[in-house]
Tab-separated table of C-alpha atoms in Angstrom:
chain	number	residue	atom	x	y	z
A	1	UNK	CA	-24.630	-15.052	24.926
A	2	UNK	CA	-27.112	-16.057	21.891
A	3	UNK	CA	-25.204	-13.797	19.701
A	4	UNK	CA	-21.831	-15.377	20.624
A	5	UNK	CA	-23.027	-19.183	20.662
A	6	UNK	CA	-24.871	-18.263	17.108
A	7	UNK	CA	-21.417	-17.416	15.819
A	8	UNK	CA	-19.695	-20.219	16.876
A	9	UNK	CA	-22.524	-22.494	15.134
A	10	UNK	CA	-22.196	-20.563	12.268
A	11	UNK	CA	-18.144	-21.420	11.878
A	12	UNK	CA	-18.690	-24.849	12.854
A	13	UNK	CA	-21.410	-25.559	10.319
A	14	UNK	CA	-19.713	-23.282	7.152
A	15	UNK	CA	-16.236	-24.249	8.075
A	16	UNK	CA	-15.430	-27.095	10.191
A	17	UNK	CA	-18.299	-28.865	9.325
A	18	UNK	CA	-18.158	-28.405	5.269
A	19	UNK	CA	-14.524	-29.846	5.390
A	20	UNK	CA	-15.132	-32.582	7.358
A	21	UNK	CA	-17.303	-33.532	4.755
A	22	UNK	CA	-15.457	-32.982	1.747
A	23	UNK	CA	-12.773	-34.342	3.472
A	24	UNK	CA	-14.697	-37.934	4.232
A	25	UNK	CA	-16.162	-38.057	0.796
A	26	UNK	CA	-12.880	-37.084	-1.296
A	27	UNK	CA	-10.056	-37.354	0.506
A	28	UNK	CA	-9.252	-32.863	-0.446
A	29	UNK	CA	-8.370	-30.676	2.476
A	30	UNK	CA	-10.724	-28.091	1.638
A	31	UNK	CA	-8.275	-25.085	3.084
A	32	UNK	CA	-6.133	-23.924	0.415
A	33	UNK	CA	-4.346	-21.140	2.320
A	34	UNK	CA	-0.265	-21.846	2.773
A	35	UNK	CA	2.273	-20.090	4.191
A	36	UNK	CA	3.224	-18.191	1.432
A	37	UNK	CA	3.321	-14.443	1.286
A	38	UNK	CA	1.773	-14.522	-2.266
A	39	UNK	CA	-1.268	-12.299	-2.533
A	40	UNK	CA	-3.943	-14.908	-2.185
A	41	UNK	CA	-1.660	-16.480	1.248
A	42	UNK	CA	-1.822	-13.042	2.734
A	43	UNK	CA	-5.519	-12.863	2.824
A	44	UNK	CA	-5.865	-15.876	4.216
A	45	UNK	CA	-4.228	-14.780	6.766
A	46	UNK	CA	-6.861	-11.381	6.593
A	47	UNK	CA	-9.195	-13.809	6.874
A	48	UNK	CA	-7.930	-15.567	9.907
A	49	UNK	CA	-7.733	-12.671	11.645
A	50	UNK	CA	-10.830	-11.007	10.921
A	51	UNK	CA	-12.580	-14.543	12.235
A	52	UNK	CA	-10.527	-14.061	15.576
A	53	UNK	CA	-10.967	-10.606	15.969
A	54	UNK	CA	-14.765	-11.154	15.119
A	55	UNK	CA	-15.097	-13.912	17.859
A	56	UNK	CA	-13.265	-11.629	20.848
A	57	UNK	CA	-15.865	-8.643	20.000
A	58	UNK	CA	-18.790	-11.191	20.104
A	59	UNK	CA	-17.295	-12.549	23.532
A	60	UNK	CA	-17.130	-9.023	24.817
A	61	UNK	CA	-20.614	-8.138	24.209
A	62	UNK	CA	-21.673	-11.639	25.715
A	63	UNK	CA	-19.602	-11.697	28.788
A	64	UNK	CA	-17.952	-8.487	29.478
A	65	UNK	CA	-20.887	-6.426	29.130
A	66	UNK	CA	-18.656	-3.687	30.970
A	67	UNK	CA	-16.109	-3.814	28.588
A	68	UNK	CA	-18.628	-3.091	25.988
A	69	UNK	CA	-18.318	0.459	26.268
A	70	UNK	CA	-14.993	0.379	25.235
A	71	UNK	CA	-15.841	-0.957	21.848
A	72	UNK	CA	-17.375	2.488	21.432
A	73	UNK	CA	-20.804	1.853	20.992
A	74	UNK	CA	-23.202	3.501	17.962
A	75	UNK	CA	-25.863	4.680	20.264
A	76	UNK	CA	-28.227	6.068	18.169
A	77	UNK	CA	-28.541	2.338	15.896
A	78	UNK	CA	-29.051	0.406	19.170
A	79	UNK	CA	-32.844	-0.617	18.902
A	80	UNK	CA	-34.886	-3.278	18.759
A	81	UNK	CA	-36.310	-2.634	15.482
A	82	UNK	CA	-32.988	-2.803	13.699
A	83	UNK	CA	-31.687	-5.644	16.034
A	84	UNK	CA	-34.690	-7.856	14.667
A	85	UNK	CA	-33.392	-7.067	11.150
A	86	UNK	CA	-29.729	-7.891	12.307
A	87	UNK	CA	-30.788	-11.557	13.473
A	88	UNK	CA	-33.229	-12.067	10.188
A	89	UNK	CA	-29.533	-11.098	8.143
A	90	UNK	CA	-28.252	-13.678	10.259
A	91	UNK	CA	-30.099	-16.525	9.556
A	92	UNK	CA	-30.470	-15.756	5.994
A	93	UNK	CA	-26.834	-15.771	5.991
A	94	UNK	CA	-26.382	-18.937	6.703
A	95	UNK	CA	-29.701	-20.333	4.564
A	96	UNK	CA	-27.415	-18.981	1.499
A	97	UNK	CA	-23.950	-19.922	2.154
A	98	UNK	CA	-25.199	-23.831	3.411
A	99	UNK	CA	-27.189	-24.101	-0.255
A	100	UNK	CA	-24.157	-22.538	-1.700
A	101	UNK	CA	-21.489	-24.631	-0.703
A	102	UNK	CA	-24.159	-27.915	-0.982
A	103	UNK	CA	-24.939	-26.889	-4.861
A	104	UNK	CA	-20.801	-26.452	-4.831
A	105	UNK	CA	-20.359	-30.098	-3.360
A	106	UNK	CA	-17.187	-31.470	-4.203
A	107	UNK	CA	-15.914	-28.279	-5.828
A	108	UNK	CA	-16.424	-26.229	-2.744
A	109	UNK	CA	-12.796	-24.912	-1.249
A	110	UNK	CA	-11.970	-22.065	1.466
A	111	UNK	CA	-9.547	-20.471	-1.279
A	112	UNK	CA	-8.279	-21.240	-4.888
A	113	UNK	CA	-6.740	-25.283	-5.111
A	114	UNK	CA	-4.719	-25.580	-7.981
A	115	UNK	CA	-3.837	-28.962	-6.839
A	116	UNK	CA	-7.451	-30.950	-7.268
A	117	UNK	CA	-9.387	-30.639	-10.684
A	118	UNK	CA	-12.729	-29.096	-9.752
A	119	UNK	CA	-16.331	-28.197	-12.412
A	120	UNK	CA	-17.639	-25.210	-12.465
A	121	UNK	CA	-20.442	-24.714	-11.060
A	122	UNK	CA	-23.170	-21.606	-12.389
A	123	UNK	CA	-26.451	-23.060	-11.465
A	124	UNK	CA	-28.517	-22.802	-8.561
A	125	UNK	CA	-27.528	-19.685	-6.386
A	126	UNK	CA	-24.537	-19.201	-8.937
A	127	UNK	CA	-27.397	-18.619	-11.384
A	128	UNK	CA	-27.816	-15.689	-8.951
A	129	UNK	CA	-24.324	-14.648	-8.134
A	130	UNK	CA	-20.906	-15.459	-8.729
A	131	UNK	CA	-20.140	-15.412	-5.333
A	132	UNK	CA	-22.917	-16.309	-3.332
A	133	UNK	CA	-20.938	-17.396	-0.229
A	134	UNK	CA	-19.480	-14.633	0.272
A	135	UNK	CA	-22.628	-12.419	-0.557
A	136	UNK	CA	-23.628	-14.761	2.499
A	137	UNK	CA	-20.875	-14.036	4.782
A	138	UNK	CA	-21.621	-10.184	3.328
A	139	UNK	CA	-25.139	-10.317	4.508
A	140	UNK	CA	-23.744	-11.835	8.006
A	141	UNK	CA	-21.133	-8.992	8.563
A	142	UNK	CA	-24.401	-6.663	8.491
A	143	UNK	CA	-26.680	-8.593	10.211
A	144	UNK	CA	-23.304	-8.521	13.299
A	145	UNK	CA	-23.100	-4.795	13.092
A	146	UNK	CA	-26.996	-3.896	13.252
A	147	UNK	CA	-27.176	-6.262	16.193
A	148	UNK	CA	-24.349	-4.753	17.854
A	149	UNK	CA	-23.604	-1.498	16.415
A	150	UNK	CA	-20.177	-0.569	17.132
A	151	UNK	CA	-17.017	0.739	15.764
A	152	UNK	CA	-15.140	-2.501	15.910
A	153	UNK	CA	-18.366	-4.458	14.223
A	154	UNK	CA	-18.111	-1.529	11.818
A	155	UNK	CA	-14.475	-2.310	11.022
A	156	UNK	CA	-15.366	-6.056	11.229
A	157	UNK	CA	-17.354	-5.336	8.269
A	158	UNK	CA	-14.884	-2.921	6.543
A	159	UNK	CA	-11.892	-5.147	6.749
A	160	UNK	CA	-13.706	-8.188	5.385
A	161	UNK	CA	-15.409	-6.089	2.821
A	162	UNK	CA	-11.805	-5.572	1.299
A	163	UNK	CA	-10.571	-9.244	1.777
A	164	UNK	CA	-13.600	-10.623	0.296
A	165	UNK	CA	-13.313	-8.615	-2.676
A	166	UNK	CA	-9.573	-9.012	-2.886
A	167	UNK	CA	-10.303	-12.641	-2.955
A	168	UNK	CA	-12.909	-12.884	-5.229
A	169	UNK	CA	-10.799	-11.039	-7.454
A	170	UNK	CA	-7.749	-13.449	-7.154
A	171	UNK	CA	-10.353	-16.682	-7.580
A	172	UNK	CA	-11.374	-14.403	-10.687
A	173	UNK	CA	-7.968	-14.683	-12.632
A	174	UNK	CA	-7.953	-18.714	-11.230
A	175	UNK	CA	-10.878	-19.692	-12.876
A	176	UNK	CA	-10.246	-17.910	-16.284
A	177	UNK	CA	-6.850	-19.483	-16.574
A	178	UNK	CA	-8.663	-23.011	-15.408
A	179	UNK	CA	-11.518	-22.699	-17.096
A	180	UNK	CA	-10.969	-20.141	-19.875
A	181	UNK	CA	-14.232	-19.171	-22.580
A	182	UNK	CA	-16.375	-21.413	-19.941
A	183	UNK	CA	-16.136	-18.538	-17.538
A	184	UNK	CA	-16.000	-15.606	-19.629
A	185	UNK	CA	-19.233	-16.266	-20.837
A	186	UNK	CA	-20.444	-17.391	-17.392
A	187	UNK	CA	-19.195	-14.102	-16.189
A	188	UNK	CA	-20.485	-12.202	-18.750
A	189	UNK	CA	-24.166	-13.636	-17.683
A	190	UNK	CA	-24.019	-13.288	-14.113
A	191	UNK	CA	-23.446	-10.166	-11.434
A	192	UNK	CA	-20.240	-10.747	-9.509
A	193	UNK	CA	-22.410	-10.079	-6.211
A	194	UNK	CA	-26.185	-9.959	-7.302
């Protein structure tokens, strides 16, 4: 049940929460996905369906406990030792992708906009990383599959593994075209992930 009502916090706080926000202060839906079936469309769509398929593993471990089996199990990582490191993942997830998107502020978007102007931003945790949200949401996928080692957390992790880096990859060619030397150097400075 913690596991479960930690995850919804998480998406409420990261997501909902985050666009709400930018949304009050300027007026920019900050969800870029359409219904397109362009590349960067599609994963949104990945994405969607990773969240969803996330949230009904989460609910099966918290309320269907017998059902659990069935989401064949990883016995032998199922302790408390690597549990405690699962939850400490956890809330350093969300430490770094809240400071992220805050240092982001008004250029912070779930996807590429190529509507609304935005800066780019390198300082901070982009000092760091190029992508420290998603080295956030990275460090979350782990911290979900050493709490509850299974093959579908496993997959979980797998499947977003490949959007993410599909994505960052698409934002990639966005922000040279937008942005041009600016980035180029930028990237030249600082590790995609870390």
């Amino acid at each position: 049940m913690l596991l479960f009502t930690y995850l919804i916090l998480y998406f409420l706080l990261v997501f909902v929460l985050r666009s709400i926000l930018l949304w009050r202060k300027t007026g920019i839906n900050s969800l870029t996905f359409k219904k397109t079936d362009n590349a960067h469309d599609y994963n949104g769509k990945v994405f969607i369906f990773i969240t969803i398929f996330e949230l009904v593993v989460v609910g099966i471990y918290a309320f269907k406990n017998e059902w659990y089996e069935y989401l064949l199990p990883i016995w032998y990582l199922e302790n408390p030792f690597l549990q405690k490191i699962g939850w400490t993942l956890l809330v350093i997830s969300l430490i770094v992708v809240w400071i992220s998107q805050s240092q982001m502020a008004n250029s912070w978007r779930i996807g590429i906009d190529e509507n609304n102007k935005t800066k780019l931003v390198t300082n901070g945790m982009f000092s760091i990383s190029r992508n420290p949200i998603f080295l956030g949401i990275m460090i979350a996928n782990i911290g979900l599959f050493l709490v509850i080692p299974n093959t579908f957390t496993l997959l979980i992790t797998s499947l977003s593994t490949l959007s993410m880096n599909t994505q960052i990859r698409l934002e990639e060619e966005f922000l040279k075209r937008e942005f041009g030397n600016e980035y180029i150097q930028y990237a030249e400075k600082v590790r995609r992930w870390i």
